[in-house]
mmCIF file of C-alpha atoms in Angstrom:
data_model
loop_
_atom_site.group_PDB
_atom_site.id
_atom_site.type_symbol
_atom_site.label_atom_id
_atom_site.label_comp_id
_atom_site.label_asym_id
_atom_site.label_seq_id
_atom_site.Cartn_x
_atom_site.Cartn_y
_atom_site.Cartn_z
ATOM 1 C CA UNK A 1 11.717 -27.334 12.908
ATOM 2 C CA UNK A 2 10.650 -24.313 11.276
ATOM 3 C CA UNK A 3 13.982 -24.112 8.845
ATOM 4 C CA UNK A 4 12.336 -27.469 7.724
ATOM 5 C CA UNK A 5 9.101 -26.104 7.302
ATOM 6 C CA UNK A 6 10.602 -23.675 5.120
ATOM 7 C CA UNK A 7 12.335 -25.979 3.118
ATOM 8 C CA UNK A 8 9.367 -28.140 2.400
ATOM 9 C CA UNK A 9 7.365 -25.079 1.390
ATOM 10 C CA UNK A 10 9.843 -25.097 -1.890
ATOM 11 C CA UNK A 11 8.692 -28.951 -2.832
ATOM 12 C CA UNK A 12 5.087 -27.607 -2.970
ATOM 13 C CA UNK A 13 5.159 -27.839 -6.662
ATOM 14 C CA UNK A 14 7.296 -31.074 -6.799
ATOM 15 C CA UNK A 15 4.543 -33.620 -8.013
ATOM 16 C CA UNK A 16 6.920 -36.939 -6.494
ATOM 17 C CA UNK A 17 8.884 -35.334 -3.439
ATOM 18 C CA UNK A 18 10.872 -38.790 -2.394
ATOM 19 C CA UNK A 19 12.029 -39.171 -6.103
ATOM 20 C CA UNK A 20 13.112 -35.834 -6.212
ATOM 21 C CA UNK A 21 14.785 -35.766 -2.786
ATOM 22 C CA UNK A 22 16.504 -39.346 -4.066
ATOM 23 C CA UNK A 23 17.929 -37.431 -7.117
ATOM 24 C CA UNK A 24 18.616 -34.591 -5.329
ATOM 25 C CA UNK A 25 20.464 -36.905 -3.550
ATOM 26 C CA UNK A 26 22.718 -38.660 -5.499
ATOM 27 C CA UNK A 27 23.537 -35.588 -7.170
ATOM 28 C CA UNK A 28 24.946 -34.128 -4.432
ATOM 29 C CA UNK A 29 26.979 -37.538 -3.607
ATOM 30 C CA UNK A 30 28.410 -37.262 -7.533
ATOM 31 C CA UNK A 31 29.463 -34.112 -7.268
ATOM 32 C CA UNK A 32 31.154 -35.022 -3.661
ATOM 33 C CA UNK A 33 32.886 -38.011 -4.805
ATOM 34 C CA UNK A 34 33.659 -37.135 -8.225
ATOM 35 C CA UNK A 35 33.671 -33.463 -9.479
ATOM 36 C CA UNK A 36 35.009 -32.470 -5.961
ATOM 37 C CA UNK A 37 37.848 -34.254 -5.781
ATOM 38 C CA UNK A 38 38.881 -33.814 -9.868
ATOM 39 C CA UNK A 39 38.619 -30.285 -8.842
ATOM 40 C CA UNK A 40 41.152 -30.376 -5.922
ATOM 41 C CA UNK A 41 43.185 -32.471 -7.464
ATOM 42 C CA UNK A 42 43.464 -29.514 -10.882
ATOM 43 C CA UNK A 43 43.682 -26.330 -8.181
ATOM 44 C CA UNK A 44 46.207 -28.038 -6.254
ATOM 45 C CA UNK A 45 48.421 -29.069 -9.841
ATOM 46 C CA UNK A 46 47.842 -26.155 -11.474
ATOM 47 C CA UNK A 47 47.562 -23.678 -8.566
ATOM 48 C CA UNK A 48 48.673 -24.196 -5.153
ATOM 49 C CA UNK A 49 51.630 -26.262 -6.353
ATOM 50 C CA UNK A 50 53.195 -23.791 -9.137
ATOM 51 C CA UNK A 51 52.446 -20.589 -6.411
ATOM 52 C CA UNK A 52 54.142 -22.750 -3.459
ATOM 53 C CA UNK A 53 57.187 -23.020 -5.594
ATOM 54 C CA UNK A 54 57.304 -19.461 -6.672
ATOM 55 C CA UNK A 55 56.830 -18.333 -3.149
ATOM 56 C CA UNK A 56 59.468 -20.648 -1.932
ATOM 57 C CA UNK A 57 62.252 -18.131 -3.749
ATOM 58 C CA UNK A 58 60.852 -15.634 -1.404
ATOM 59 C CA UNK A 59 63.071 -17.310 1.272
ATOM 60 C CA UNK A 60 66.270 -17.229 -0.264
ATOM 61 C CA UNK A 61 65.882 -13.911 -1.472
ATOM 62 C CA UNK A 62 65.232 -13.051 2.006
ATOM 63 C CA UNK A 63 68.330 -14.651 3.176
ATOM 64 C CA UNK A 64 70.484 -12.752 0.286
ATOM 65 C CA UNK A 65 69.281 -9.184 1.428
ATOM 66 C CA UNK A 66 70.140 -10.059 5.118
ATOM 67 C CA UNK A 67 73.373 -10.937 4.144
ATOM 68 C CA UNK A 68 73.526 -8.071 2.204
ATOM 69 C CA UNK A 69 73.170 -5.815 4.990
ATOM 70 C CA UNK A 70 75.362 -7.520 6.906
ATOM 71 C CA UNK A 71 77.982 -7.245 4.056
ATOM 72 C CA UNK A 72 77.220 -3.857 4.266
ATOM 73 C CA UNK A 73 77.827 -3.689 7.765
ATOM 74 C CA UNK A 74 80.820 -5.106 7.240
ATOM 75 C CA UNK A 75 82.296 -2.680 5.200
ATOM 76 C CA UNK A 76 80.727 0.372 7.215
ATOM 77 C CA UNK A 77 82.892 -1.420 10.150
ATOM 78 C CA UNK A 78 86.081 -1.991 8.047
ATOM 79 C CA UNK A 79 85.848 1.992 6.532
ATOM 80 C CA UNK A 80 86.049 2.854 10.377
ATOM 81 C CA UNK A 81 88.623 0.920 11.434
ATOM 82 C CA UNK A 82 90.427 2.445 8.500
ATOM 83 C CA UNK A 83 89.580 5.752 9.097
ATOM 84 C CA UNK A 84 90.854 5.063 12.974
ATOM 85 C CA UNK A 85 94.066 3.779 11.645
ATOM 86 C CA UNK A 86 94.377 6.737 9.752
ATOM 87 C CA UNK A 87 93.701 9.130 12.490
ATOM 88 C CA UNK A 88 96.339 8.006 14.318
ATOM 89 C CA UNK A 89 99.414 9.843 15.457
ATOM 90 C CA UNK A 90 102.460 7.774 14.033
ATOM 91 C CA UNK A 91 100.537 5.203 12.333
ATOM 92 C CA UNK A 92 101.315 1.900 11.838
ATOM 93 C CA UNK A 93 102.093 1.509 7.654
ATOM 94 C CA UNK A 94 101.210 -2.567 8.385
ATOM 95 C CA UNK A 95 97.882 -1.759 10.375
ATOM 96 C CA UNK A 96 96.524 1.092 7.800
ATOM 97 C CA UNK A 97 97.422 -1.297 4.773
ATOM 98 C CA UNK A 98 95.641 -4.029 6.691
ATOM 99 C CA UNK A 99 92.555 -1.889 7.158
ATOM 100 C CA UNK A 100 92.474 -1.045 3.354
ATOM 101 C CA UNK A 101 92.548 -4.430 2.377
ATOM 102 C CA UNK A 102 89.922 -5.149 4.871
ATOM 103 C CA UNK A 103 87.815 -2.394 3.122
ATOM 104 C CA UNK A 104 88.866 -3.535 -0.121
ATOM 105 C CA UNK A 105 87.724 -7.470 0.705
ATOM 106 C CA UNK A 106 84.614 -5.946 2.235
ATOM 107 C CA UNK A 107 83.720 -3.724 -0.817
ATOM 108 C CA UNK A 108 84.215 -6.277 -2.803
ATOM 109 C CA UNK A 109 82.028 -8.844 -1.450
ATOM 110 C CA UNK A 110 79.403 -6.255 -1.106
ATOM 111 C CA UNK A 111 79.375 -4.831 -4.385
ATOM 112 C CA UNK A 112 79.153 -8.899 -5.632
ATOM 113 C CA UNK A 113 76.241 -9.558 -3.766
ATOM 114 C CA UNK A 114 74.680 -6.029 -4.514
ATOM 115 C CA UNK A 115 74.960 -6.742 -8.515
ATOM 116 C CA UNK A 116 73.973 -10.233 -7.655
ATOM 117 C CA UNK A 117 70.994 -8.748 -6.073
ATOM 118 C CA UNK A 118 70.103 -6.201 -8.599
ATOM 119 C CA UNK A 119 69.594 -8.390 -11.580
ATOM 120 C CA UNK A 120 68.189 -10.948 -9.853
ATOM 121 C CA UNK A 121 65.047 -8.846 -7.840
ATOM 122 C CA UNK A 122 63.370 -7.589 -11.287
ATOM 123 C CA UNK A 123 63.395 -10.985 -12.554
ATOM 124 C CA UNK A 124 62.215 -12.525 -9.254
ATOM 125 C CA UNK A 125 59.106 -9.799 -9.579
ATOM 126 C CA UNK A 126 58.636 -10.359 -13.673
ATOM 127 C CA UNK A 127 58.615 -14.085 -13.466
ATOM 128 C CA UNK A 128 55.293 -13.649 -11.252
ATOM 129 C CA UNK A 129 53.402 -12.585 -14.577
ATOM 130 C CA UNK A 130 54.468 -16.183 -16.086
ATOM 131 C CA UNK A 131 53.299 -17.716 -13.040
ATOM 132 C CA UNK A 132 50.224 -16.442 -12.044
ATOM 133 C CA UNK A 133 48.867 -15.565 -15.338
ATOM 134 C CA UNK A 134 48.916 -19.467 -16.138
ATOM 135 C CA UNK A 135 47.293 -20.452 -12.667
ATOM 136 C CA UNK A 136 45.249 -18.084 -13.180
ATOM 137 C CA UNK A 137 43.781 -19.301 -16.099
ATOM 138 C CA UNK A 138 44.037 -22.846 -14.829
ATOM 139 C CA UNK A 139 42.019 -21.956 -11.914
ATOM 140 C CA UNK A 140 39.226 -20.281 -14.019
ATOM 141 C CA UNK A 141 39.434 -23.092 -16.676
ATOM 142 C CA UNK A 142 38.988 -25.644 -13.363
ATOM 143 C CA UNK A 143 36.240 -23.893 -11.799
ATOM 144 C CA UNK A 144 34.426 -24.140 -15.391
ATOM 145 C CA UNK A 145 34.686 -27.876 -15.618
ATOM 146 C CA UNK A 146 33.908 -28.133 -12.066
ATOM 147 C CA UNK A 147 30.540 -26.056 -12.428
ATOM 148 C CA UNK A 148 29.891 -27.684 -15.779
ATOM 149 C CA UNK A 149 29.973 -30.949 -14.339
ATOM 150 C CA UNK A 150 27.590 -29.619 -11.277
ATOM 151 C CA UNK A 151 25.180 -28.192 -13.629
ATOM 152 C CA UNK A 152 25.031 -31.829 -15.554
ATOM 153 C CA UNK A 153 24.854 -33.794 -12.022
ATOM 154 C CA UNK A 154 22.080 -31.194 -11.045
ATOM 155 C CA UNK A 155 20.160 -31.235 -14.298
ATOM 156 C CA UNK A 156 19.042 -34.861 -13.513
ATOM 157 C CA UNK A 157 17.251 -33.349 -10.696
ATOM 158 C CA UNK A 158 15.060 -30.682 -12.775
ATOM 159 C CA UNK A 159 12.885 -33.398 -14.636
ATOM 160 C CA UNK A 160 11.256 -33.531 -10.561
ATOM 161 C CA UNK A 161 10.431 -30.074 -10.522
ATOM 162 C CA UNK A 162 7.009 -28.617 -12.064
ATOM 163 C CA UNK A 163 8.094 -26.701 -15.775
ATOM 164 C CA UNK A 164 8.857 -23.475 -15.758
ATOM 165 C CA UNK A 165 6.411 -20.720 -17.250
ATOM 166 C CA UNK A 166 6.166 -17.259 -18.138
ATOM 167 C CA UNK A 167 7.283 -14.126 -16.386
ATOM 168 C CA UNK A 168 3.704 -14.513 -14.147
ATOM 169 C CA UNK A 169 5.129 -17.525 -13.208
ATOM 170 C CA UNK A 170 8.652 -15.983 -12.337
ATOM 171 C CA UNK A 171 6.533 -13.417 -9.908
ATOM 172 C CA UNK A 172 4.564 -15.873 -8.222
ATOM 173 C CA UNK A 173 7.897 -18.195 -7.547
ATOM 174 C CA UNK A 174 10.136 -15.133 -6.461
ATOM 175 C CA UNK A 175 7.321 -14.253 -4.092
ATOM 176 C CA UNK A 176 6.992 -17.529 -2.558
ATOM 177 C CA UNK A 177 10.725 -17.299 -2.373
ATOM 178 C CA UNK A 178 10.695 -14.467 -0.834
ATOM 179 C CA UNK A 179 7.777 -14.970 1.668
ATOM 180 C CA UNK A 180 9.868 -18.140 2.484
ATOM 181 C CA UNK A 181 12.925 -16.264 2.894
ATOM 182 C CA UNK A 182 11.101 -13.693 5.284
ATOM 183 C CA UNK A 183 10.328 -16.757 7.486
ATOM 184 C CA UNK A 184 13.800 -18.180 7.699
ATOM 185 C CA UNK A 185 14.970 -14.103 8.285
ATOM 186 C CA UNK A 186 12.295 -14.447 11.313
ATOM 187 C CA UNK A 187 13.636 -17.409 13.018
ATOM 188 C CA UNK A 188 15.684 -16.986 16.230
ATOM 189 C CA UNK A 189 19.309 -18.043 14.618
ATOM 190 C CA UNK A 190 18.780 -15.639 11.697
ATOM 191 C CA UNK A 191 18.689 -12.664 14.373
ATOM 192 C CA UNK A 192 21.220 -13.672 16.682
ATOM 193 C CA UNK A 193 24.594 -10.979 16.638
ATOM 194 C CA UNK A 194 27.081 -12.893 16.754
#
């Protein structure tokens, strides 16, 4: 009841409240069922979609460096088998060739996937400059036409309030607002520590 009073205080100087409140009003409703949704339909095109895709590589490239150190594994393994073969009193010729193709299989796989890795990464982390430089610009240029179009919707509603004046009149308002804000800081839900 007293957040009401509060808000009433501000349509002191409104000289036809119910018009005002009706333009207020459908305002409000404009901007909710048209610049709104135009809005969310440009972030999600031109922001959320293009990001979502970029961040979907982050997957695979997760999969390639856990194969990677399993490839490495692998070849860690194969050097000791070879290195057991080789230790061996009377070795086998057939085992310790076996074990260095083994190593030779496994270094080659993991030197593939390590160059594979290594020119791929820094173009993985440069191609984030082409896509959030444009999204972010997007998003800027969205938020603009978004605001632009509340600022239009909302300038219907002025013509209801009193004009403005001079810079007594800016005092006198900002004290009202502010003797209206130190009523809303004084009501119970405003103190509350939550």
């Amino acid at each position: 009841n007293a957040l009401a009073e509060n808000l009433t205080a501000f349509m002191l100087d409104v000289q036809r409240p119910q018009d005002y409140q009706n333009a207020y009003r459908q305002a409000a409703m404009s901007i909710a069922q048209n610049s709104h949704p135009q809005f969310d339909e440009a972030y999600v095109r031109t922001v959320m979609e293009p990001m979502a895709q970029y961040c979907g590589y982050m997957p695979e490239f997760t999969k390639a460096l856990k194969k990677h150190k399993s490839l490495y594994e692998d070849l860690e393994k194969a050097r000791r088998a070879l290195a057991k073969e080789q230790s061996k009193v009377g070795e086998d010729v057939a085992c310790v060739e076996r074990a260095e193709q083994d190593v030779h299989y496994a270094e080659d796989a993991f030197n593939t996937m390590n160059r594979a890795l290594v020119t791929e990464i820094p173009k993985l982390i440069n191609s984030r400059v082409y896509v959030t430089d444009p999204s972010f610009e997007a998003f800027v240029k969205t938020q603009l036409q978004f605001f632009s179009d509340s600022l239009e919707q909302m300038d219907k509603v002025s013509r209801y309030l009193p004009p403005q004046g001079g810079p007594d009149d800016d005092r006198v308002l900002d004290q009202r607002v502010e003797n209206v804000m130190e009523q809303v800081r004084s009501l119970t839900i405003c103190t509350l520590n939550v």
